[in-house]
CSV table of C-alpha atoms in Angstrom, one decimal:
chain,number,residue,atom,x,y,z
U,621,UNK,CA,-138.6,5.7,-48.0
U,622,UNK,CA,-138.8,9.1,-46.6
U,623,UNK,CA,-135.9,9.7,-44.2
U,624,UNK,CA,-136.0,12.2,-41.2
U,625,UNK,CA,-132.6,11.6,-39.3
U,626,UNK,CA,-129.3,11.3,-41.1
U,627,UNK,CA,-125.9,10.5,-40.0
U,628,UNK,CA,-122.7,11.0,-42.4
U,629,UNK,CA,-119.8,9.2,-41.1
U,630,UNK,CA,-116.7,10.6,-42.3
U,631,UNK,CA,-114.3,10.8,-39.8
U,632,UNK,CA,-110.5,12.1,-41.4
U,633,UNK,CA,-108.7,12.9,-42.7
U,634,UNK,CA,-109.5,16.5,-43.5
U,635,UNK,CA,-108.9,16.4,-47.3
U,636,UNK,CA,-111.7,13.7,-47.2
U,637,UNK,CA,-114.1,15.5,-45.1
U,638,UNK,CA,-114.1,18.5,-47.1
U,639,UNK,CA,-114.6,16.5,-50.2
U,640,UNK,CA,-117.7,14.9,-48.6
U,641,UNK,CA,-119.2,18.6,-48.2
U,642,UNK,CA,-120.8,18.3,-51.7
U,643,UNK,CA,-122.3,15.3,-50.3
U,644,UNK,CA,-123.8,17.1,-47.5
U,645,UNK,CA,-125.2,19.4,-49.6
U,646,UNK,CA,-127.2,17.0,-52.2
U,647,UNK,CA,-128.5,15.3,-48.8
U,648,UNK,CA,-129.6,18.9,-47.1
U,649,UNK,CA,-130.9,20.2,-50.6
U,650,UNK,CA,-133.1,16.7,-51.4
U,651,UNK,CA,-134.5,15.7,-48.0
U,652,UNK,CA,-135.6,18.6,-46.9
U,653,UNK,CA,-136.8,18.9,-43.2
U,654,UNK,CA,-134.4,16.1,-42.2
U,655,UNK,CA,-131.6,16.2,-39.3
U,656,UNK,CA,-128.2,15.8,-40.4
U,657,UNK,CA,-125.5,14.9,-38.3
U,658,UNK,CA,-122.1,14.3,-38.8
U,659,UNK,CA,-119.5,12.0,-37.0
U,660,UNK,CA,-115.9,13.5,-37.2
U,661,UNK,CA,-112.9,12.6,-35.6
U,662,UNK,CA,-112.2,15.9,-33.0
U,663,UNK,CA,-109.3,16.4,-35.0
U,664,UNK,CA,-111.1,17.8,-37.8
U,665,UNK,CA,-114.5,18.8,-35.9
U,666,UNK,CA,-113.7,22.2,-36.6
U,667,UNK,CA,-114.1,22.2,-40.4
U,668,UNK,CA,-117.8,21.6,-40.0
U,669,UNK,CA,-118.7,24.8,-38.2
U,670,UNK,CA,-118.8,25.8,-42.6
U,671,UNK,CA,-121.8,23.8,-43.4
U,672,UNK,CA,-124.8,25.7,-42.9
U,673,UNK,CA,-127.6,23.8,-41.3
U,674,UNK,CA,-125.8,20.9,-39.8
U,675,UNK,CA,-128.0,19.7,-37.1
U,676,UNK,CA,-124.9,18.2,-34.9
U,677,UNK,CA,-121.7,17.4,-35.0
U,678,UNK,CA,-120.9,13.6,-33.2
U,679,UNK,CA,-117.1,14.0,-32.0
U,680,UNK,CA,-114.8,11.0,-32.0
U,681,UNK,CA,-112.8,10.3,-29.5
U,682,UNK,CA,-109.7,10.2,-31.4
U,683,UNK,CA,-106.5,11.7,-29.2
U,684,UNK,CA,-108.4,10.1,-25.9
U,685,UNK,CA,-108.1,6.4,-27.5
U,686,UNK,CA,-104.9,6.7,-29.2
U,687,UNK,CA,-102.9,8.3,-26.3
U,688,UNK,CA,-100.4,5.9,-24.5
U,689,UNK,CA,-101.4,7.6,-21.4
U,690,UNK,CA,-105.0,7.1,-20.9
U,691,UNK,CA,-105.9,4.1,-19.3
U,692,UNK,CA,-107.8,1.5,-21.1
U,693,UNK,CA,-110.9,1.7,-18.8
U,694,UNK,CA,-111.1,5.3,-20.1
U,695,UNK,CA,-110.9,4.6,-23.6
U,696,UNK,CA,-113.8,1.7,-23.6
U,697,UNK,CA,-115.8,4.6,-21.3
U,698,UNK,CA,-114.7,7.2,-23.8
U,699,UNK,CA,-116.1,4.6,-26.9
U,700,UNK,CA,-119.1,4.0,-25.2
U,701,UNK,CA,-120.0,7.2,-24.8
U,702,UNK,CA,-119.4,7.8,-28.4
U,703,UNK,CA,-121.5,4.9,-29.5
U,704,UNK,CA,-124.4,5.7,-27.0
U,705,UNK,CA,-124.6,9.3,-28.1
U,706,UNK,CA,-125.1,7.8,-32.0
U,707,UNK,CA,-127.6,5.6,-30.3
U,708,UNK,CA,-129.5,8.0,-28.5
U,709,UNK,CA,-130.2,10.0,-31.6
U,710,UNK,CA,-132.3,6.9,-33.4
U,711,UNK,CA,-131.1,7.4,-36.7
U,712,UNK,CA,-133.0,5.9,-39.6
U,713,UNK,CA,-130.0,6.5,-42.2
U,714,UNK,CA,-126.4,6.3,-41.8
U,715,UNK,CA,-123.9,6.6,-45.1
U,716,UNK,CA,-120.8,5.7,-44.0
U,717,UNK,CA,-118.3,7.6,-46.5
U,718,UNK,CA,-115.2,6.5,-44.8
U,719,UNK,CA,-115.2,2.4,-46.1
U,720,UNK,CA,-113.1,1.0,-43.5
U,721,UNK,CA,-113.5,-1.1,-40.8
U,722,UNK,CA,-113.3,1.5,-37.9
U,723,UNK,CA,-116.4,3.6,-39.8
U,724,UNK,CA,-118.4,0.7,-40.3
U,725,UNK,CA,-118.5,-0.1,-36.6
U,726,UNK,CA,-119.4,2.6,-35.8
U,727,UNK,CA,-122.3,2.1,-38.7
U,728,UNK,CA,-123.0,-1.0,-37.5
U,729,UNK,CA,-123.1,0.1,-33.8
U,730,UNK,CA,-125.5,3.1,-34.4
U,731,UNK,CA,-128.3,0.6,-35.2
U,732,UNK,CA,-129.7,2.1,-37.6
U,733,UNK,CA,-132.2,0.7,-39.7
U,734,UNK,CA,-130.5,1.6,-43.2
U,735,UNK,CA,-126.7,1.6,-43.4
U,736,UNK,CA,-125.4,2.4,-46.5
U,737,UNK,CA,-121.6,2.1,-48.0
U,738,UNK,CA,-119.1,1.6,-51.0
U,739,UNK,CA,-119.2,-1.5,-52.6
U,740,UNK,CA,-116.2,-3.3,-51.9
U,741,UNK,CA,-113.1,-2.7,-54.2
U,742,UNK,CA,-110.7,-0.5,-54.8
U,743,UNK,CA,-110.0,2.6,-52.7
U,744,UNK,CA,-113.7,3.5,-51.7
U,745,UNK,CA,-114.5,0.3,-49.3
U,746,UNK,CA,-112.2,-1.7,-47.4
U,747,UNK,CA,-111.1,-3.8,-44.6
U,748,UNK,CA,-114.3,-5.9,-44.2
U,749,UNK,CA,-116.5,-2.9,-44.1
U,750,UNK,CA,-119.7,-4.3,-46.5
U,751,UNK,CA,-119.9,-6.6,-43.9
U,752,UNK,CA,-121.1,-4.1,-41.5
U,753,UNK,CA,-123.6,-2.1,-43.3
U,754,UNK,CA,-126.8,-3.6,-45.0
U,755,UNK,CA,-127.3,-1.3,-48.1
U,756,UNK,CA,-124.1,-1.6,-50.5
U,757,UNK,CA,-124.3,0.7,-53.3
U,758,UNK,CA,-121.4,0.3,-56.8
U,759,UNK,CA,-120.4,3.1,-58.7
U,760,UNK,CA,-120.9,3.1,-62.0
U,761,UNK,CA,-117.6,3.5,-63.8
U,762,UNK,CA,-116.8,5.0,-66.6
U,763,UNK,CA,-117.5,8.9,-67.7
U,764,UNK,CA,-115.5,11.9,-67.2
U,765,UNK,CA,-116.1,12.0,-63.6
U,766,UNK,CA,-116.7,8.4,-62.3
U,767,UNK,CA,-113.7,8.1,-60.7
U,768,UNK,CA,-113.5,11.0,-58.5
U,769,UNK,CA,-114.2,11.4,-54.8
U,770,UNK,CA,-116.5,14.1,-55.0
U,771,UNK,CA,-118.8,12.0,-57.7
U,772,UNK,CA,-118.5,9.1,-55.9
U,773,UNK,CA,-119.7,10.0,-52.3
U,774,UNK,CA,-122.4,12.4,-54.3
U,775,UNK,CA,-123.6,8.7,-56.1
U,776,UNK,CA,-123.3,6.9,-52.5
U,777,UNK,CA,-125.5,9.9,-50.8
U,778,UNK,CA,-127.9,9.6,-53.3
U,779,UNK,CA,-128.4,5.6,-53.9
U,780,UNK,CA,-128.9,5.7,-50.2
U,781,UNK,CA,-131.2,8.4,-50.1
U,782,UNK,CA,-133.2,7.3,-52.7
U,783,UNK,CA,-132.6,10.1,-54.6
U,784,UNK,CA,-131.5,10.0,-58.2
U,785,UNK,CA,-127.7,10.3,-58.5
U,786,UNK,CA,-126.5,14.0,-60.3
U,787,UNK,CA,-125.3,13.3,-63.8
U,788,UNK,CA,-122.8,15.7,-63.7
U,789,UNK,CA,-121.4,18.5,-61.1
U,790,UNK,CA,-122.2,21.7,-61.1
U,791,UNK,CA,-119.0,23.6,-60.1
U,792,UNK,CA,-119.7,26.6,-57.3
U,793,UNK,CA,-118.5,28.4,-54.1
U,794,UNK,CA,-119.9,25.5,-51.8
U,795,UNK,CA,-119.1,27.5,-48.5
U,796,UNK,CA,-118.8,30.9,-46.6
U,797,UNK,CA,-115.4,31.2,-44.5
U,798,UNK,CA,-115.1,33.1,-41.2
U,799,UNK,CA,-115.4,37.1,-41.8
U,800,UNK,CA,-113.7,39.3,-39.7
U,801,UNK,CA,-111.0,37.2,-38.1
U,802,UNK,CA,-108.5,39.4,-36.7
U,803,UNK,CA,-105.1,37.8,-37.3
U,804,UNK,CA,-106.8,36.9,-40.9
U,805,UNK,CA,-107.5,40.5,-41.5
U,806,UNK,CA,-103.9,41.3,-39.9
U,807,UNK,CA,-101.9,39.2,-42.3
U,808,UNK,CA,-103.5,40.5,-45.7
U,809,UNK,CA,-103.2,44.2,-44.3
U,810,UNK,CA,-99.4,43.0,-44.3
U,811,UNK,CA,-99.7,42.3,-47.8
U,812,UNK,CA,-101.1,45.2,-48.8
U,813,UNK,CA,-98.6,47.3,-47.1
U,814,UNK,CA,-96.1,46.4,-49.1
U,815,UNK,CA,-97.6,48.1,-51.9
U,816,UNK,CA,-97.5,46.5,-55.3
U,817,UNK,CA,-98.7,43.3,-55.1
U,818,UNK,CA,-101.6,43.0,-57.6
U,819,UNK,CA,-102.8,39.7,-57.0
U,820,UNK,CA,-102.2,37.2,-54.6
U,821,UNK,CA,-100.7,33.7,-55.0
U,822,UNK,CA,-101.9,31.0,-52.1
U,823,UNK,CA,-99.2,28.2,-51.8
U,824,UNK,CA,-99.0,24.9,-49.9
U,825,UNK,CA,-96.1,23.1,-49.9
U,826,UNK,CA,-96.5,20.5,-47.9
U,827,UNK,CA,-99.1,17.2,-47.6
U,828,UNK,CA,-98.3,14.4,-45.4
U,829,UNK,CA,-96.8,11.8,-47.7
U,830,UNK,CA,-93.1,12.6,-49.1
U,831,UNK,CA,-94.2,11.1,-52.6
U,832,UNK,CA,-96.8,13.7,-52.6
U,833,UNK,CA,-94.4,16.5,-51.7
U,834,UNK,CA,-92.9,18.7,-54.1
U,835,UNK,CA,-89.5,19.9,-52.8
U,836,UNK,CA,-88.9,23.3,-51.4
U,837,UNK,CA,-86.0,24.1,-53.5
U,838,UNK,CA,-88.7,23.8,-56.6
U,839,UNK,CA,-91.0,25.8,-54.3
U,840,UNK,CA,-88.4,28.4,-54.8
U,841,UNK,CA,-87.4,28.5,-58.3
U,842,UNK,CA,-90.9,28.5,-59.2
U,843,UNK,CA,-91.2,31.6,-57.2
U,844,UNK,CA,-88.6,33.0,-59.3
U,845,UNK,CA,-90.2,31.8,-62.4
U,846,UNK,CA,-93.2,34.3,-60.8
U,847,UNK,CA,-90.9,37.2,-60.1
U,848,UNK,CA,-89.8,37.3,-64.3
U,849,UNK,CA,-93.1,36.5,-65.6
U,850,UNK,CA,-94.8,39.3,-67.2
U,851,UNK,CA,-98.2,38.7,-66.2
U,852,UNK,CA,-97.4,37.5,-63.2
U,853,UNK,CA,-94.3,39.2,-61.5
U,854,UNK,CA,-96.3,41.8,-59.1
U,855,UNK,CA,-98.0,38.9,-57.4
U,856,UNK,CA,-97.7,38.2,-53.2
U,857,UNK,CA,-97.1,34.9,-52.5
U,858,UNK,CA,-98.2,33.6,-49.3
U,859,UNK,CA,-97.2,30.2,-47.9
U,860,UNK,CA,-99.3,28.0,-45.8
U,861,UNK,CA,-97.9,25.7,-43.1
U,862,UNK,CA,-99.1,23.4,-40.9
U,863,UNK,CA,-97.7,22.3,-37.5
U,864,UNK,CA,-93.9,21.4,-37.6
U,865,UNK,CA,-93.6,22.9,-41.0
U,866,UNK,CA,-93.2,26.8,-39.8
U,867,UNK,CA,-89.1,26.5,-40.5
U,868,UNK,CA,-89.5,25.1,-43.8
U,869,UNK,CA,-92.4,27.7,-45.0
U,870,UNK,CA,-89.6,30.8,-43.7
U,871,UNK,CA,-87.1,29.1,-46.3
U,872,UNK,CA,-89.3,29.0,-48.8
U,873,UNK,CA,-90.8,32.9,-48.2
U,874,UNK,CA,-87.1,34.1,-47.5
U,875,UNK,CA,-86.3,33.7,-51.0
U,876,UNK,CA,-88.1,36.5,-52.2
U,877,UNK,CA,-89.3,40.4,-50.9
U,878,UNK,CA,-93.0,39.7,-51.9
U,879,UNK,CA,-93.7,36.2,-50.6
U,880,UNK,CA,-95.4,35.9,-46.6
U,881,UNK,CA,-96.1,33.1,-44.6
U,882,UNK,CA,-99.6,32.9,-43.2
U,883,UNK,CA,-100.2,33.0,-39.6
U,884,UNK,CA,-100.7,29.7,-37.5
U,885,UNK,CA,-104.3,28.6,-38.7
U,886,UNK,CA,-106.6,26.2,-37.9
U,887,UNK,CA,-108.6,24.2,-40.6
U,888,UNK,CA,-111.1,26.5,-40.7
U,889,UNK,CA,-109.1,29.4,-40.7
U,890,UNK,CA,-107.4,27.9,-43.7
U,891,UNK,CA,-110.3,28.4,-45.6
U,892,UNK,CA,-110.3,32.6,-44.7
U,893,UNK,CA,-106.8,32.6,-46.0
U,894,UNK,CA,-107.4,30.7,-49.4
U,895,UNK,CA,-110.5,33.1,-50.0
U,896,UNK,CA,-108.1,35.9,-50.3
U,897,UNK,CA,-106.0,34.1,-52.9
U,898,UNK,CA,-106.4,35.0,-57.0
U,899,UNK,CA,-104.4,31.1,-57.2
U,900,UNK,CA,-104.1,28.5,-55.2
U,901,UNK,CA,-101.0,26.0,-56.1
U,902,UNK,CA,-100.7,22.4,-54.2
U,903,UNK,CA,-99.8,18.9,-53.6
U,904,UNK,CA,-102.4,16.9,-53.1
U,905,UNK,CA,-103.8,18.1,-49.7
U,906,UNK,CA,-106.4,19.5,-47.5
U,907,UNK,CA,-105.4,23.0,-48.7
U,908,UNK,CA,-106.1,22.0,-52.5
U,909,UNK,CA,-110.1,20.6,-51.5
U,910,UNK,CA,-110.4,23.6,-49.8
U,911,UNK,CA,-110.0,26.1,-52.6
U,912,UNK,CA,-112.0,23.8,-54.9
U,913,UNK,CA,-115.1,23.8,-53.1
U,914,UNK,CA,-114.6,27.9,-53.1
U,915,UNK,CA,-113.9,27.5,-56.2
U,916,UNK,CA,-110.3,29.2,-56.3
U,917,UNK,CA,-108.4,28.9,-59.6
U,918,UNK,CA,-106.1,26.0,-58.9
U,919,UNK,CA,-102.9,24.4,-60.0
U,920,UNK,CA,-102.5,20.9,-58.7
U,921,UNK,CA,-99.2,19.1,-58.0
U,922,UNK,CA,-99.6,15.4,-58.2
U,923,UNK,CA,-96.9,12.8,-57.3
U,924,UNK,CA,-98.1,9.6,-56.1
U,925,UNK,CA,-101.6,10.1,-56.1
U,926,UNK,CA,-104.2,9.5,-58.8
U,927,UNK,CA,-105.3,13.2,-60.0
U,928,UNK,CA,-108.0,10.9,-62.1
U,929,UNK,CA,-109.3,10.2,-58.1
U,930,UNK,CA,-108.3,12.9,-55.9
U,931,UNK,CA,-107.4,16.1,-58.1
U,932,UNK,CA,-110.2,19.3,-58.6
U,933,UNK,CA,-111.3,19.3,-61.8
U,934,UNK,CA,-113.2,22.4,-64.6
U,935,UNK,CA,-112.1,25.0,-66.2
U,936,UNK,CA,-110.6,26.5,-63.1
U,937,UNK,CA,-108.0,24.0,-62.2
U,938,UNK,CA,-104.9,22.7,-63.6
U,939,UNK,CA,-103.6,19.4,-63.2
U,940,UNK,CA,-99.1,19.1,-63.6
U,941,UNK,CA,-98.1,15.5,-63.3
U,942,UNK,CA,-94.8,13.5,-64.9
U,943,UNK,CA,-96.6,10.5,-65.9
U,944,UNK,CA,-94.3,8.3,-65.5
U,945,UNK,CA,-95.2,4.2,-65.6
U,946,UNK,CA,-94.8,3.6,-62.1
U,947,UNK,CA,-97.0,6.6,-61.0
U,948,UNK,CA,-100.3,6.9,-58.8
U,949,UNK,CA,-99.5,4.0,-57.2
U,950,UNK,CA,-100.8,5.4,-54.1
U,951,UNK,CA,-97.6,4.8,-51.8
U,952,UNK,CA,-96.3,6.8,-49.0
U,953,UNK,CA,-93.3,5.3,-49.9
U,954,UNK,CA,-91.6,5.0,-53.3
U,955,UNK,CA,-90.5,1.1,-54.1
U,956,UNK,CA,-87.7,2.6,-55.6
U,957,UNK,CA,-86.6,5.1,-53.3
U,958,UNK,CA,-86.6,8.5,-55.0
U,959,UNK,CA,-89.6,9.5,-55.3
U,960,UNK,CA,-89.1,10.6,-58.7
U,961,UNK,CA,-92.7,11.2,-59.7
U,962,UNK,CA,-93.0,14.2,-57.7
U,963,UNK,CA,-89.5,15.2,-57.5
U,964,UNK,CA,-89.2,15.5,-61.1
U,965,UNK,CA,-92.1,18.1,-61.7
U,966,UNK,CA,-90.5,21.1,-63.7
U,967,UNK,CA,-91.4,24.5,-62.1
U,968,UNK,CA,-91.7,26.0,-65.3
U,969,UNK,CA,-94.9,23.8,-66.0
U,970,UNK,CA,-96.1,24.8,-62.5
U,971,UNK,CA,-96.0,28.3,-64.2
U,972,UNK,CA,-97.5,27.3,-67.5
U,973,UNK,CA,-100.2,26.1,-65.4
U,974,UNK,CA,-100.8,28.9,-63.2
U,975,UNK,CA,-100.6,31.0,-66.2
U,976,UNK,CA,-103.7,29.0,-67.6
U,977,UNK,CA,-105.9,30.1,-64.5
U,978,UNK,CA,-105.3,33.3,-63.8
């Protein structure tokens, strides 16, 4: 079946969205002539503005029907409006990457003829959500990539396409940030005029789980690691922060005379930062996904989270993990109260890592 008018449903969080780009791409690149939109939450709308060709983006209502303050006539009119706009647009395919019941409303509401999504199971599909869409596509598992996002929602976009699936993925720069943004251009003239910085190390200390969050004190002595490593001791180190996390990203840069912290950014602007950056270190976070599919060298920093699932992968990217027998489980919370899987993670093979993509 030849499809003309597409809507991707990935609302949040912004991690997720940027790992559906490759999606996006597939779908653009195989059905050509056909109208892509995309329904975000207005959170993350921004982020979208970097995919060439998008035909529309469908804003969800998100702050209007969460906020205590707006009255709940406003939010069903605010819904509505939402859903009528999907309706209007007489979509004949919707792929619903998001697998919860929120998305597959939506799915369901849009009336589509085709509605594609996850089988249940696992992370990918859950909360009832099969039960609003009408073409339910499984995985495959097994191979060195089965189990990650970006495979996954690549499969998904193809099965309900009616495309065949990629067997592998072809790692490349996926996008193009903003050029010529001022306080961008203003913060790595601040680098440079400091003078002997020789490459420049991107860090992101902070996600928004605490058993994904490496502490800042390790933050630190890894930047001292840095500061007496022979290839690696000329290097700026900028630190990227996100809102409420200003105070802790001046700690962390205050410990040493060639580490910066990046200007307030917006998503997208996070992307013009990280495109500066010889290495990009992380948790598992928005910031990692972003240099992947610009494809940054990067060392990831997992803790609670599955790096066979979530983390980059090829020869640019480094994985440091404890391993420990109660890890991934995939908890904001550790059952045991110390959060030992991420705490745990010695700077020095943070180094060794970052050594290895370089």
């Amino acid at each position: 079946m030849k499809y003309s008018k597409i809507l991707i449903i990935r609302l949040s969080a912004a991690g997720d969205i940027v790992l559906t780009f490759p999606a996006y791409f597939f779908l653009a690149e195989k059905i050509a002539g056909a109208k892509i939109d995309w329904a975000v939450d207005e959170r993350f709308a921004d982020l979208l503005g970097l995919l060439p060709g998008l035909n529309k983006k469908i804003v969800f209502p998100a702050r209007t029907l969460k906020s205590p303050k707006t009255s709940y006539a406003s939010k069903i009119a605010a819904a509505w409006n939402f859903i009528r706009e999907i309706r209007r647009e007489k979509y004949d395919l919707v792929i619903d990457f998001q697998g919860l019941f929120k998305s597959g409303a939506i799915s369901f509401l849009s009336k589509a003829s085709v509605r594609a999504a996850f089988a249940p199971g696992g992370h990918d599909s859950r909360e009832m959500n099969h039960w609003l869409n009408n073409k339910i596509i499984s995985v495959p598992e097994g191979g060195p990539l089965a189990a990650k996002i970006i495979y996954r929602s690549l499969y998904l976009a193809a099965r309900a396409s009616d495309e065949t699936p990629p067997a592998e993925y072809t790692m490349k720069r996926l996008v193009e940030p903003e050029r010529g943004n001022p306080k961008i251009t203003s913060f790595f003239d601040e680098i440079k005029g400091r003078g002997r910085a020789d490459k420049l190390i991107v860090i992101n200390p902070f996600t928004n789980w605490p058993t994904k969050t490496w502490p800042a004190d390790k933050w630190m002595e890894l930047i001292k690691l840095i500061r007496r490593d022979d290839k690696l001791k000329n290097s700026a180190v900028a630190v990227l922060w996100g809102p409420a996390e200003k105070e802790a990203a001046e700690r962390i840069a205050a410990s040493d005379e060639l580490s910066f912290i990046s200007p307030p950014t917006t998503f997208r602007e996070v992307f013009g930062v990280l495109d500066g950056a010889d290495a990009v270190i992380s948790g598992d976070s928005f910031a990692l996904h972003a240099a992947f599919v610009l494809n940054k060298p990067a060392v990831a920093v997992f803790g609670a989270s599955d790096p066979a699932r979530c983390a980059p992968f090829g020869d640019r990217t480094a994985v440091v993990t404890r391993g420990l027998e109660c890890q991934h489980c995939f908890k904001k919370t550790c059952r045991f109260a110390t959060e030992e899987c991420i705490k745990s993670v010695d700077p020095a093979a943070v180094l060794e890592a970052l050594r290895r993509v370089v």
